[in-house]
Coordinates of C-alpha atoms and ligand atoms in Angstrom, one line a residue:
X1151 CA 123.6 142.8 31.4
X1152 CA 126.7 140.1 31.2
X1153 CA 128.9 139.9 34.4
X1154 CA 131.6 141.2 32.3
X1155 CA 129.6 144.2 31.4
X1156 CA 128.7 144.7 35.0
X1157 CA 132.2 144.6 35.8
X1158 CA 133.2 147.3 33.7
X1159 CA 130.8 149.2 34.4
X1160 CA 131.3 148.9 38.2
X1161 CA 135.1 149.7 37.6
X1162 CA 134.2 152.4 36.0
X1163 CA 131.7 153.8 38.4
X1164 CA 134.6 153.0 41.3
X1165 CA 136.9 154.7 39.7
X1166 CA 134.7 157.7 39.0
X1167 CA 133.1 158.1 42.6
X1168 CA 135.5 160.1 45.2
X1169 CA 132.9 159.5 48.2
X1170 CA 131.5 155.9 49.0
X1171 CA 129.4 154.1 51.5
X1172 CA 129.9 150.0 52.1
X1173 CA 127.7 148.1 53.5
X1174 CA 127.2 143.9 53.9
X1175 CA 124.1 142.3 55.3
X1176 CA 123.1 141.8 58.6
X1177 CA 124.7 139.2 60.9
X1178 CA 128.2 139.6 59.3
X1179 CA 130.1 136.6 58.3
X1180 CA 134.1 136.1 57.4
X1181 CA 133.0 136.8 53.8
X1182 CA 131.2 139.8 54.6
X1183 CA 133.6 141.1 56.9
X1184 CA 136.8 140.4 54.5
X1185 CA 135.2 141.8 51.8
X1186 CA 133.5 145.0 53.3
X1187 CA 137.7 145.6 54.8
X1188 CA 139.0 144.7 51.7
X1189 CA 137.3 146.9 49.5
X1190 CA 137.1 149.8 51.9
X1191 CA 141.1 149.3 51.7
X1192 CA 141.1 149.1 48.0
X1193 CA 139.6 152.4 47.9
X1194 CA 141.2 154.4 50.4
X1195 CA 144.7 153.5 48.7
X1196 CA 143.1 154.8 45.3
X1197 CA 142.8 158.0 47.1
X1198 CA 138.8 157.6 48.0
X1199 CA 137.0 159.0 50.7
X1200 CA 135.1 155.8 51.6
X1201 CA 133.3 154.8 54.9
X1202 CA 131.5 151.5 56.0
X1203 CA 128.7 151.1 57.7
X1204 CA 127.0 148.2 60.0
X1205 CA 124.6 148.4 62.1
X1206 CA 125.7 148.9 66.4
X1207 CA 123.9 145.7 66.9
X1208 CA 126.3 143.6 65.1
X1209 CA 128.5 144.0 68.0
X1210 CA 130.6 142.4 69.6
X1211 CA 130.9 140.6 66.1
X1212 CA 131.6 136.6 66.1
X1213 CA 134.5 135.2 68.7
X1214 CA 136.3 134.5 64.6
X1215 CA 136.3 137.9 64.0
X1216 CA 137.8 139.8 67.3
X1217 CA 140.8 140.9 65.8
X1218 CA 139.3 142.4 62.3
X1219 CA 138.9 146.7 63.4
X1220 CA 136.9 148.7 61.4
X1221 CA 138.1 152.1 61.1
X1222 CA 135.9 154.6 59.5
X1223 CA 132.8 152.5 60.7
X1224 CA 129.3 154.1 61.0
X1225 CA 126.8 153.3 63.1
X1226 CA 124.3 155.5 61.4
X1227 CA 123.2 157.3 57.9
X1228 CA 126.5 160.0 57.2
X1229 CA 125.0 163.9 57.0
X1230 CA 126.1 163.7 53.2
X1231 CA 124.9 160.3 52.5
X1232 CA 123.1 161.3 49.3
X1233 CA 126.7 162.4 48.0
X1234 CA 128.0 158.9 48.4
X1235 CA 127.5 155.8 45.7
X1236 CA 126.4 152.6 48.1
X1237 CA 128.1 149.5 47.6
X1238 CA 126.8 146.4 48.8
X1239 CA 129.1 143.5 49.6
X1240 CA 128.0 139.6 49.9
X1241 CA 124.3 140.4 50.3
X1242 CA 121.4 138.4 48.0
X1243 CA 118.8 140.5 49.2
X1244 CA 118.2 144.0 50.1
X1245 CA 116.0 142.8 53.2
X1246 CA 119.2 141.5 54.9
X1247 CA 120.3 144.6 55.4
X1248 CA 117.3 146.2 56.8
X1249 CA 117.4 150.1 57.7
X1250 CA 115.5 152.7 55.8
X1251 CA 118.0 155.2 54.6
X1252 CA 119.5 152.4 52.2
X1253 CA 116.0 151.1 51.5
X1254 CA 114.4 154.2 50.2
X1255 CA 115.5 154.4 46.9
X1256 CA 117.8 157.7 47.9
X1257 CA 121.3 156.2 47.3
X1258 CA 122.5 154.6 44.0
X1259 CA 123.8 150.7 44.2
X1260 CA 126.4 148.9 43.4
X1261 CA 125.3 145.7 44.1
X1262 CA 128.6 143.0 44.8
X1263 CA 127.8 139.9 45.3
X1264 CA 128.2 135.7 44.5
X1265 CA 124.2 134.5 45.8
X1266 CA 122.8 132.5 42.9
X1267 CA 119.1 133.5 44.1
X1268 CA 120.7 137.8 44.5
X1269 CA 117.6 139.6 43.7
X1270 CA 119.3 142.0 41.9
X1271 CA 118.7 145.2 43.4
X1272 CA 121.4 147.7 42.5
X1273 CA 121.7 149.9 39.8
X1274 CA 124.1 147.7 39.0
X1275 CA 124.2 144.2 39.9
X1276 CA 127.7 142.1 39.9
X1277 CA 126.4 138.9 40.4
X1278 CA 129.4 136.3 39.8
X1279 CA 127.4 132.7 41.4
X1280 CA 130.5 130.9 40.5
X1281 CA 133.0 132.9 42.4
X1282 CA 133.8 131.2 45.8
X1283 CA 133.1 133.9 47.9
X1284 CA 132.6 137.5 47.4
X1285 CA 136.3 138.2 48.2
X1286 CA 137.2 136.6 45.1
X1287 CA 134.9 139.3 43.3
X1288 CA 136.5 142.2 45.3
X1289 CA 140.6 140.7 44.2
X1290 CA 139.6 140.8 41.0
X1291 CA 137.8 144.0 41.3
X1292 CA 141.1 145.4 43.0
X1293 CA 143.7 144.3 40.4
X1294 CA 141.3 145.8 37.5
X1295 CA 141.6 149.0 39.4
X1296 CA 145.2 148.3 39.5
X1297 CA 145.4 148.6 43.2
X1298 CA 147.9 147.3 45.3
X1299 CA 147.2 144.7 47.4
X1300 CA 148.5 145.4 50.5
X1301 CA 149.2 142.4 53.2
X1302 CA 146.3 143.7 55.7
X1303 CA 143.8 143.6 52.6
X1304 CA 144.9 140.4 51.7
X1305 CA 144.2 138.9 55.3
X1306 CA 140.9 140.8 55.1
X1307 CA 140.4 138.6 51.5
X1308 CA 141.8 135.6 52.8
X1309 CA 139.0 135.4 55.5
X1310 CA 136.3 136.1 53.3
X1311 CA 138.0 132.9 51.5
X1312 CA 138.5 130.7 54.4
X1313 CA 135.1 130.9 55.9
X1314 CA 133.5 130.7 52.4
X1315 CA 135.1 127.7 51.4
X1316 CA 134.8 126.2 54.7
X1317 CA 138.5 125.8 55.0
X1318 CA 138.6 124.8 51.0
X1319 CA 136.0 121.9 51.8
X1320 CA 133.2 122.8 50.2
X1321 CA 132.0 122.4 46.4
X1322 CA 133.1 126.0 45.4
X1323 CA 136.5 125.3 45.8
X1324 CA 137.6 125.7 42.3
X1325 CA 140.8 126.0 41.3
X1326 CA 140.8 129.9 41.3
X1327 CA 139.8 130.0 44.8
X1328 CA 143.3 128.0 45.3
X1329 CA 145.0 130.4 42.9
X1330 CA 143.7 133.6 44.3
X1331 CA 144.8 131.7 47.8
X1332 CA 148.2 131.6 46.3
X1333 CA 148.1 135.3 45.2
X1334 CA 147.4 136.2 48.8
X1335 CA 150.0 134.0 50.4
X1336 CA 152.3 135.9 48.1
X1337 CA 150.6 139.4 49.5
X1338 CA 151.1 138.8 52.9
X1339 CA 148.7 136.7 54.9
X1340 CA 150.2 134.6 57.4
X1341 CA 148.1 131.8 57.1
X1342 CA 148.7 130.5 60.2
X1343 CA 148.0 133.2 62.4
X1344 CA 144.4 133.7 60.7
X1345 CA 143.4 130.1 61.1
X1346 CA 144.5 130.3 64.7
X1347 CA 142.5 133.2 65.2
X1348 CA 139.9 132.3 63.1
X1349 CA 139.4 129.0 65.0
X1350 CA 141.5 128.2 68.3
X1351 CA 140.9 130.7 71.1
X1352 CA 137.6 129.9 71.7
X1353 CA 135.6 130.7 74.8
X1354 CA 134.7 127.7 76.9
X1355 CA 130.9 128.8 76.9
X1356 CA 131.1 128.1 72.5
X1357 CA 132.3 124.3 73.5
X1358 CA 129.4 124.4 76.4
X1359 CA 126.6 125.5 73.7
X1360 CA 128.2 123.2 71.5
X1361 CA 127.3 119.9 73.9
X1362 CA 123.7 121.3 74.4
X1363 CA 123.0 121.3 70.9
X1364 CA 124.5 118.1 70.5
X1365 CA 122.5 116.3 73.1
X1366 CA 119.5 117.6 71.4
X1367 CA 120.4 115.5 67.8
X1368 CA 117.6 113.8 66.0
X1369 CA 118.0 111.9 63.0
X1370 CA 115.0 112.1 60.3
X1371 CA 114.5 109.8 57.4
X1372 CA 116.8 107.0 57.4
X1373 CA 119.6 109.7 58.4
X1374 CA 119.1 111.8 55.5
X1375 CA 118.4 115.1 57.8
X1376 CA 120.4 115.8 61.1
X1377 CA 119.3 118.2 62.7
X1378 CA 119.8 120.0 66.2
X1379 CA 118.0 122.6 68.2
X1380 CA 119.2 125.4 71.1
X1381 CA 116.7 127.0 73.0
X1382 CA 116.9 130.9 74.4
X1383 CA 117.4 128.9 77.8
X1384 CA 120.6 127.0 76.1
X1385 CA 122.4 130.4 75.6
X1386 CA 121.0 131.9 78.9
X1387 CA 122.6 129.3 81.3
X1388 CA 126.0 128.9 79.0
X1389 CA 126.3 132.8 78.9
X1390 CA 126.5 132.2 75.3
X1391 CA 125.9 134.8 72.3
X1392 CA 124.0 134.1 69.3
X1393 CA 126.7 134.2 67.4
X1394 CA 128.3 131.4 69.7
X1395 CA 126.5 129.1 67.7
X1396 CA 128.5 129.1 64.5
X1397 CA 129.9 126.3 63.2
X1398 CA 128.0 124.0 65.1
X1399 CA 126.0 123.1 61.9
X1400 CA 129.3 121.6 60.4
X1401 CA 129.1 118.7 63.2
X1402 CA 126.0 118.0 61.9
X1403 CA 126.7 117.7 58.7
X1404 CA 129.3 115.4 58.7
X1405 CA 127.5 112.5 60.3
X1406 CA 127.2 109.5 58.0
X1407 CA 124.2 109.7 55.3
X1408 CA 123.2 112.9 56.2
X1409 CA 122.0 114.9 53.5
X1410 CA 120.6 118.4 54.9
X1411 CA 122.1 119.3 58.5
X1412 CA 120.0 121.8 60.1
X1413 CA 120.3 124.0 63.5
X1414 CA 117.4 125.7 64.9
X1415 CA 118.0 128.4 67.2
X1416 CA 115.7 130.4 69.0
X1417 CA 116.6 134.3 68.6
X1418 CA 117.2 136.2 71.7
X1419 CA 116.6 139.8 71.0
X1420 CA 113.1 141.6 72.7
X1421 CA 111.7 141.9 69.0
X1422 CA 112.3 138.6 67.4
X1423 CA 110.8 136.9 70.0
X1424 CA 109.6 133.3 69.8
X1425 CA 111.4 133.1 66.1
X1426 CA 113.7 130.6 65.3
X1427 CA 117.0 131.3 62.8
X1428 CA 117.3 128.2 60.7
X1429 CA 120.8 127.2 59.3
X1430 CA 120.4 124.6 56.5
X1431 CA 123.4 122.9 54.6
X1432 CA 123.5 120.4 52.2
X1433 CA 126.2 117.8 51.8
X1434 CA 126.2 115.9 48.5
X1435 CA 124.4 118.2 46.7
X1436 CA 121.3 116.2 46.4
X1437 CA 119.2 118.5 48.1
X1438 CA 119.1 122.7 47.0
X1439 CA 118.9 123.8 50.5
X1440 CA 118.4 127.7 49.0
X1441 CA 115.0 126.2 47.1
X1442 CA 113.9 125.7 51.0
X1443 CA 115.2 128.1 52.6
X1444 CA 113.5 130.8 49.8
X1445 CA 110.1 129.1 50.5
X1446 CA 110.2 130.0 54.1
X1447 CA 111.1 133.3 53.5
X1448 CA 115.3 133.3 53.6
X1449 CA 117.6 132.1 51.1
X1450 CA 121.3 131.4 50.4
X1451 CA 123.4 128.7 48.2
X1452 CA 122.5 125.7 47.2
X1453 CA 124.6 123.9 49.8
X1454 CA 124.6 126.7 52.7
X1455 CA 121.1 128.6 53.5
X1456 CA 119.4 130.0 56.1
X1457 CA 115.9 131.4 57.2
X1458 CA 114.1 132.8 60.3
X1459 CA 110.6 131.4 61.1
X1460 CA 107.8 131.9 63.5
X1461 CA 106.6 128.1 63.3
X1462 CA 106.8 125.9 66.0
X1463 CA 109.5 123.2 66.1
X1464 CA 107.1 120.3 65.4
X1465 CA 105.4 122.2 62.5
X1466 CA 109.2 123.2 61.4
X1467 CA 110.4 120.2 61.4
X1468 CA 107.8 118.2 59.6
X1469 CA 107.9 121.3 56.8
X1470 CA 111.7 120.6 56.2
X1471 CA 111.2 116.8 56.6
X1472 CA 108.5 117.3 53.2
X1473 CA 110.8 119.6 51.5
X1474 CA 113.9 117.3 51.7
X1475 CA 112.0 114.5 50.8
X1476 CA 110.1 116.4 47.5
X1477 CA 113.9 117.1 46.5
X1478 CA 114.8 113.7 46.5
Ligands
LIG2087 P1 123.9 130.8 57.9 O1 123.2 129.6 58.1 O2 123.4 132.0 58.7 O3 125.4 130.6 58.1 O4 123.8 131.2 56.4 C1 124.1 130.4 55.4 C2 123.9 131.1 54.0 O5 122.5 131.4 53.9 C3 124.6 132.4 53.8 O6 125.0 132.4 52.5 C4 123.6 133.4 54.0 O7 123.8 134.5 53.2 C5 122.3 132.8 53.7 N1 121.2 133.2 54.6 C6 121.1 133.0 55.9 N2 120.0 133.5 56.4 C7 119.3 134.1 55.4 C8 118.1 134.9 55.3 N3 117.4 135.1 56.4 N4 117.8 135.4 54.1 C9 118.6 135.1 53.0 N5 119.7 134.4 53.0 C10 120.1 133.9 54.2
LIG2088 MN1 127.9 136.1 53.9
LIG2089 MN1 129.7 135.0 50.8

Protein backbone atom coordinates (compact mmCIF):
# COMPACT_ATOMS: atom_id res chain seq x y z
CA UNK A 1 0.00 0.00 0.00
CA UNK A 2 1.36 3.73 -0.99
CA UNK A 3 1.61 6.21 2.01
CA UNK A 4 -0.95 8.12 0.31
CA UNK A 5 -3.32 5.21 0.23
CA UNK A 6 -2.61 4.54 3.86
CA UNK A 7 -3.47 7.97 4.56
CA UNK A 8 -6.73 7.84 3.15
CA UNK A 9 -7.54 5.00 4.36
CA UNK A 10 -6.52 6.00 7.93
CA UNK A 11 -8.70 9.28 7.53
CA UNK A 12 -11.15 7.34 6.67
CA UNK A 13 -11.08 4.78 9.48
CA UNK A 14 -10.63 8.11 11.95
CA UNK A 15 -13.33 9.59 10.87
CA UNK A 16 -15.48 6.48 10.97
CA UNK A 17 -14.48 5.22 14.53
CA UNK A 18 -16.50 7.09 17.60
CA UNK A 19 -14.34 5.09 20.34
CA UNK A 20 -10.37 5.08 20.18
CA UNK A 21 -7.51 3.91 22.18
CA UNK A 22 -3.77 5.73 21.67
CA UNK A 23 -0.97 4.37 22.61
CA UNK A 24 3.16 5.32 21.91
CA UNK A 25 6.01 3.09 22.88
CA UNK A 26 7.57 2.61 25.99
CA UNK A 27 9.99 5.16 27.47
CA UNK A 28 8.00 8.21 25.98
CA UNK A 29 9.88 10.84 24.25
CA UNK A 30 8.81 14.68 23.15
CA UNK A 31 7.67 13.01 19.90
CA UNK A 32 5.67 10.46 21.43
CA UNK A 33 4.30 12.53 23.93
CA UNK A 34 3.30 15.51 21.38
CA UNK A 35 1.85 13.30 19.17
CA UNK A 36 -0.09 10.86 21.47
CA UNK A 37 -1.74 14.74 23.01
CA UNK A 38 -2.03 15.94 19.76
CA UNK A 39 -4.00 13.38 18.30
CA UNK A 40 -5.99 12.51 21.37
CA UNK A 41 -6.93 16.48 20.92
CA UNK A 42 -7.62 16.20 17.36
CA UNK A 43 -10.16 13.67 18.12
CA UNK A 44 -11.89 14.84 21.03
CA UNK A 45 -12.68 18.22 19.06
CA UNK A 46 -14.16 15.97 16.17
CA UNK A 47 -16.54 14.87 18.72
CA UNK A 48 -14.55 11.24 19.58
CA UNK A 49 -14.70 9.39 22.55
CA UNK A 50 -10.89 8.74 22.61
CA UNK A 51 -8.58 7.65 25.64
CA UNK A 52 -4.71 7.12 25.81
CA UNK A 53 -3.02 4.80 27.39
CA UNK A 54 0.72 4.38 28.91
CA UNK A 55 1.86 2.25 31.09
CA UNK A 56 2.14 3.58 35.33
CA UNK A 57 5.70 2.91 35.04
CA UNK A 58 6.39 5.74 32.66
CA UNK A 59 5.99 7.94 35.51
CA UNK A 60 7.14 10.62 36.64
CA UNK A 61 7.86 11.13 32.75
CA UNK A 62 11.26 12.99 31.71
CA UNK A 63 12.12 16.51 33.87
CA UNK A 64 11.19 18.00 29.69
CA UNK A 65 8.02 16.83 29.96
CA UNK A 66 6.53 17.96 33.60
CA UNK A 67 4.14 20.27 32.44
CA UNK A 68 2.46 18.08 29.42
CA UNK A 69 -1.01 16.41 31.58
CA UNK A 70 -2.69 13.72 30.24
CA UNK A 71 -6.31 13.72 30.79
CA UNK A 72 -8.16 10.71 29.96
CA UNK A 73 -4.96 8.53 30.58
CA UNK A 74 -5.11 4.73 31.37
CA UNK A 75 -3.12 2.82 33.20
CA UNK A 76 -4.63 -0.40 32.16
CA UNK A 77 -6.78 -2.28 29.30
CA UNK A 78 -10.52 -0.12 29.32
CA UNK A 79 -13.55 -2.85 30.11
CA UNK A 80 -14.69 -2.10 26.38
CA UNK A 81 -11.38 -2.23 24.83
CA UNK A 82 -12.43 -4.54 22.04
CA UNK A 83 -14.93 -1.69 21.02
CA UNK A 84 -12.08 0.73 20.47
CA UNK A 85 -9.75 0.94 17.10
CA UNK A 86 -5.91 1.16 18.54
CA UNK A 87 -3.78 3.73 17.23
CA UNK A 88 -0.17 3.66 17.63
CA UNK A 89 1.86 6.81 17.63
CA UNK A 90 5.89 7.08 16.96
CA UNK A 91 6.43 3.33 17.57
CA UNK A 92 8.69 1.03 14.90
CA UNK A 93 7.97 -2.01 16.63
CA UNK A 94 5.15 -3.55 18.44
CA UNK A 95 7.70 -4.96 21.16
CA UNK A 96 8.21 -1.35 22.39
CA UNK A 97 5.21 -1.30 23.71
CA UNK A 98 5.10 -4.43 25.49
CA UNK A 99 1.69 -5.52 27.36
CA UNK A 100 -0.50 -8.36 26.26
CA UNK A 101 -3.93 -6.90 25.71
CA UNK A 102 -2.41 -4.84 22.58
CA UNK A 103 -0.22 -7.73 21.59
CA UNK A 104 -2.80 -10.41 21.24
CA UNK A 105 -4.18 -9.75 18.05
CA UNK A 106 -7.72 -8.60 19.88
CA UNK A 107 -7.63 -4.87 18.85
CA UNK A 108 -7.36 -3.58 15.23
CA UNK A 109 -4.22 -1.06 14.41
CA UNK A 110 -3.66 1.88 13.11
CA UNK A 111 -0.17 1.98 12.97
CA UNK A 112 1.37 6.01 12.90
CA UNK A 113 4.51 6.29 12.56
CA UNK A 114 8.05 7.94 10.72
CA UNK A 115 10.79 4.64 11.68
CA UNK A 116 12.38 3.70 8.43
CA UNK A 117 13.00 0.02 9.86
CA UNK A 118 8.65 0.14 11.35
CA UNK A 119 7.88 -3.35 11.09
CA UNK A 120 4.64 -2.71 9.98
CA UNK A 121 2.37 -4.18 12.24
CA UNK A 122 -1.11 -2.57 11.98
CA UNK A 123 -3.82 -3.22 9.98
CA UNK A 124 -2.80 -0.32 8.54
CA UNK A 125 0.60 0.93 8.52
CA UNK A 126 1.33 4.95 7.86
CA UNK A 127 4.78 4.81 7.62
CA UNK A 128 5.98 8.36 6.32
CA UNK A 129 10.34 7.81 6.90
CA UNK A 130 10.70 11.22 5.53
CA UNK A 131 8.48 13.08 7.90
CA UNK A 132 10.64 14.81 10.71
CA UNK A 133 8.91 13.46 13.43
CA UNK A 134 5.64 11.74 13.84
CA UNK A 135 3.95 15.17 14.77
CA UNK A 136 4.38 16.18 11.34
CA UNK A 137 2.27 12.93 10.34
CA UNK A 138 -0.42 13.72 13.00
CA UNK A 139 -0.72 17.95 11.51
CA UNK A 140 -1.27 16.70 8.40
CA UNK A 141 -3.44 13.98 9.60
CA UNK A 142 -5.45 16.77 11.54
CA UNK A 143 -5.99 19.36 8.67
CA UNK A 144 -7.17 16.38 6.31
CA UNK A 145 -9.76 15.78 9.01
CA UNK A 146 -10.34 19.42 8.86
CA UNK A 147 -9.79 19.85 12.49
CA UNK A 148 -8.89 22.86 14.08
CA UNK A 149 -5.84 23.23 15.50
CA UNK A 150 -6.12 24.52 18.69
CA UNK A 151 -2.99 26.41 20.50
CA UNK A 152 -2.62 23.58 23.31
CA UNK A 153 -2.47 20.89 20.28
CA UNK A 154 -0.09 22.84 18.55
CA UNK A 155 2.37 23.07 21.68
CA UNK A 156 1.71 19.36 22.07
CA UNK A 157 2.99 19.14 17.96
CA UNK A 158 5.62 21.60 18.43
CA UNK A 159 7.37 19.32 21.03
CA UNK A 160 7.08 16.30 19.15
CA UNK A 161 8.99 18.74 16.57
CA UNK A 162 11.55 20.22 18.82
CA UNK A 163 12.82 17.14 20.40
CA UNK A 164 12.75 15.26 16.92
CA UNK A 165 14.71 17.65 15.22
CA UNK A 166 16.96 18.26 17.96
CA UNK A 167 16.10 21.81 18.07
CA UNK A 168 16.03 21.86 13.95
CA UNK A 169 19.80 20.38 14.05
CA UNK A 170 19.53 17.30 12.83
CA UNK A 171 19.40 15.97 9.05
CA UNK A 172 15.48 15.71 8.97
CA UNK A 173 15.06 19.18 9.11
CA UNK A 174 13.56 19.73 5.85
CA UNK A 175 11.94 22.59 4.84
CA UNK A 176 8.33 21.32 5.89
CA UNK A 177 9.40 20.72 9.32
CA UNK A 178 10.21 24.63 9.22
CA UNK A 179 6.89 25.22 7.51
CA UNK A 180 4.74 23.17 9.74
CA UNK A 181 6.91 25.20 12.62
CA UNK A 182 5.56 28.29 11.03
CA UNK A 183 1.90 26.88 10.94
CA UNK A 184 2.17 26.29 14.68
CA UNK A 185 3.70 29.62 15.64
CA UNK A 186 0.70 30.95 13.81
CA UNK A 187 -1.65 28.32 16.12
CA UNK A 188 -0.41 29.38 19.17
CA UNK A 189 2.73 27.92 20.64
CA UNK A 190 4.80 30.32 22.50
CA UNK A 191 7.93 29.22 21.57
CA UNK A 192 9.66 30.48 24.15
CA UNK A 193 8.00 29.18 26.97
CA UNK A 194 8.32 25.49 25.54
CA UNK A 195 12.01 25.71 25.05
CA UNK A 196 12.33 27.04 28.53
CA UNK A 197 10.45 24.29 29.81
CA UNK A 198 11.68 21.87 27.60
CA UNK A 199 15.27 22.73 28.58
CA UNK A 200 16.10 25.22 31.57
CA UNK A 201 14.74 24.16 34.93
CA UNK A 202 16.71 21.43 35.32
CA UNK A 203 17.35 19.53 38.59
CA UNK A 204 20.89 19.92 39.80
CA UNK A 205 21.15 15.91 40.18
CA UNK A 206 20.68 15.87 35.78
CA UNK A 207 23.94 18.33 35.67
CA UNK A 208 25.60 15.88 38.62
CA UNK A 209 24.85 12.59 36.34
CA UNK A 210 25.91 14.62 33.55
CA UNK A 211 29.76 15.07 35.00
CA UNK A 212 29.83 11.34 35.98
CA UNK A 213 29.20 10.26 32.59
CA UNK A 214 31.56 12.67 31.28
CA UNK A 215 34.46 11.65 33.41
CA UNK A 216 33.86 8.28 32.17
CA UNK A 217 34.62 9.35 28.16
CA UNK A 218 36.70 7.09 26.01
CA UNK A 219 37.62 7.81 22.61
CA UNK A 220 37.77 4.65 20.13
CA UNK A 221 39.32 4.57 16.76
CA UNK A 222 41.12 7.60 15.92
CA UNK A 223 37.99 9.51 17.57
CA UNK A 224 35.51 8.05 15.32
CA UNK A 225 33.31 6.64 18.34
CA UNK A 226 32.78 8.58 21.68
CA UNK A 227 31.37 6.96 23.85
CA UNK A 228 30.40 7.19 27.79
CA UNK A 229 29.03 4.90 30.35
CA UNK A 230 26.80 5.39 33.87
CA UNK A 231 26.64 2.80 36.20
CA UNK A 232 23.29 1.85 38.50
CA UNK A 233 25.84 3.33 41.29
CA UNK A 234 26.13 6.72 39.14
CA UNK A 235 22.19 7.33 39.45
CA UNK A 236 22.12 5.86 43.09
CA UNK A 237 24.51 8.43 44.74
CA UNK A 238 23.24 11.52 42.29
CA UNK A 239 19.55 10.56 43.17
CA UNK A 240 19.12 10.59 39.57
CA UNK A 241 16.25 8.86 37.41
CA UNK A 242 16.81 6.96 34.34
CA UNK A 243 15.38 9.33 32.46
CA UNK A 244 17.92 11.89 33.94
CA UNK A 245 20.19 10.79 31.46
CA UNK A 246 18.76 12.34 28.31
CA UNK A 247 20.52 14.40 26.31
CA UNK A 248 23.72 13.60 27.62
CA UNK A 249 24.43 11.59 24.30
CA UNK A 250 24.34 15.11 22.37
CA UNK A 251 27.71 16.07 24.32
CA UNK A 252 29.12 13.30 22.98
CA UNK A 253 28.37 13.69 19.77
CA UNK A 254 29.62 16.89 19.17
CA UNK A 255 33.22 16.29 20.00
CA UNK A 256 35.51 16.75 16.95
CA UNK A 257 35.71 13.58 14.51
CA UNK A 258 33.31 11.65 16.20
CA UNK A 259 31.27 9.59 14.09
CA UNK A 260 28.83 7.29 16.42
CA UNK A 261 28.40 8.82 20.12
CA UNK A 262 27.22 6.27 22.36
CA UNK A 263 25.86 6.15 26.16
CA UNK A 264 25.65 2.96 28.03
CA UNK A 265 23.51 2.95 30.93
CA UNK A 266 22.94 0.36 33.22
CA UNK A 267 18.96 -0.12 33.81
CA UNK A 268 17.81 0.16 37.31
CA UNK A 269 14.54 -1.58 37.57
CA UNK A 270 14.48 -5.37 39.69
CA UNK A 271 13.71 -7.12 36.26
CA UNK A 272 16.18 -5.68 33.88
CA UNK A 273 18.85 -6.25 35.96
CA UNK A 274 22.55 -6.30 34.87
CA UNK A 275 21.17 -4.91 31.23
CA UNK A 276 22.46 -1.99 29.70
CA UNK A 277 20.15 0.66 27.40
CA UNK A 278 22.43 1.74 24.62
CA UNK A 279 21.84 5.18 22.88
CA UNK A 280 23.63 5.33 19.58
CA UNK A 281 23.80 8.53 17.26
CA UNK A 282 25.45 9.15 14.29
CA UNK A 283 26.82 12.44 13.19
CA UNK A 284 27.70 12.73 9.46
CA UNK A 285 25.81 10.14 8.39
CA UNK A 286 28.60 7.84 7.66
CA UNK A 287 27.62 5.25 9.92
CA UNK A 288 23.58 3.72 9.89
CA UNK A 289 23.48 3.61 13.61
CA UNK A 290 19.66 1.72 13.16
CA UNK A 291 21.78 -1.20 11.01
CA UNK A 292 23.50 -1.73 14.60
CA UNK A 293 21.34 -1.10 16.82
CA UNK A 294 18.75 -3.83 14.83
CA UNK A 295 21.55 -6.44 15.10
CA UNK A 296 21.53 -6.23 18.80
CA UNK A 297 18.10 -6.52 19.03
CA UNK A 298 16.76 -2.50 19.10
CA UNK A 299 16.47 -0.20 16.28
CA UNK A 300 15.73 3.36 15.44
CA UNK A 301 16.93 5.96 12.58
CA UNK A 302 19.76 6.02 10.81
CA UNK A 303 21.27 8.82 12.82
CA UNK A 304 19.40 8.20 16.40
CA UNK A 305 19.08 4.43 17.63
CA UNK A 306 18.99 2.60 20.61
CA UNK A 307 19.12 -1.01 22.10
CA UNK A 308 19.17 -2.89 25.43
CA UNK A 309 21.83 -5.59 25.90
CA UNK A 310 22.85 -8.16 28.38
CA UNK A 311 26.72 -8.05 27.26
CA UNK A 312 29.24 -6.91 29.31
CA UNK A 313 30.84 -3.49 28.64
CA UNK A 314 34.16 -4.96 27.29
CA UNK A 315 32.24 -7.46 24.97
CA UNK A 316 29.84 -4.30 24.15
CA UNK A 317 32.15 -2.16 23.29
CA UNK A 318 34.45 -4.17 21.13
CA UNK A 319 30.95 -5.30 19.24
CA UNK A 320 30.13 -1.65 18.41
CA UNK A 321 33.84 -0.84 17.76
CA UNK A 322 33.49 -3.90 14.70
CA UNK A 323 30.21 -2.60 13.58
CA UNK A 324 31.32 1.02 13.12
CA UNK A 325 34.30 0.01 11.62
CA UNK A 326 32.45 -2.70 8.92
CA UNK A 327 30.27 0.59 8.07
CA UNK A 328 33.09 2.53 7.22
P1 LIG B 1 17.14 6.82 22.49
O1 LIG B 1 18.59 6.50 22.36
O2 LIG B 1 16.45 6.04 23.53
O3 LIG B 1 16.91 8.29 22.61
O4 LIG B 1 16.46 6.38 21.15
C1 LIG B 1 16.85 6.88 19.89
C2 LIG B 1 16.02 6.28 18.78
O5 LIG B 1 16.15 4.87 18.77
C3 LIG B 1 14.53 6.52 18.90
O6 LIG B 1 14.04 6.80 17.60
C4 LIG B 1 13.94 5.25 19.38
O7 LIG B 1 12.67 5.05 18.85
C5 LIG B 1 14.92 4.20 18.90
N1 LIG B 1 15.10 3.14 19.91
C6 LIG B 1 15.65 3.28 21.13
N2 LIG B 1 15.65 2.10 21.81
C7 LIG B 1 15.07 1.19 20.99
C8 LIG B 1 14.75 -0.20 21.11
N3 LIG B 1 15.04 -0.91 22.21
N4 LIG B 1 14.13 -0.79 20.05
C9 LIG B 1 13.85 -0.09 18.93
N5 LIG B 1 14.12 1.21 18.77
C10 LIG B 1 14.72 1.86 19.77
MN1 LIG C 1 10.04 8.48 19.84
MN1 LIG D 1 9.73 10.17 16.55
Amino acid sequence: MSIATAQDQIVEELRAAEKLLLTTHENPDGDALGSLLAMHWTLEQLGKDSVMYMSPDEFPLSHEYRHMTFDGLLGAPPDDLDERLVVFLDCGNIDRMPVDFLQDGRVRILNIDHHHDNTMFGAVNLVVPEASCTAEIVFDLANQLGAEISAETAEALYIGLVTDTGRFMYENTSAAAHEMAADLIEAGVDTHLVYRRLFEGLPYRRLELLSRALSTVASYDGGAITLAMLSRSDFEETGALETDSEGIVDHLRAVEGTKVAVLVRELLSDERRGARKVSLRSTDGSVDVSMIARSLGGGGHRQAAGFTTQLAPEELVSTLREQVAAQR
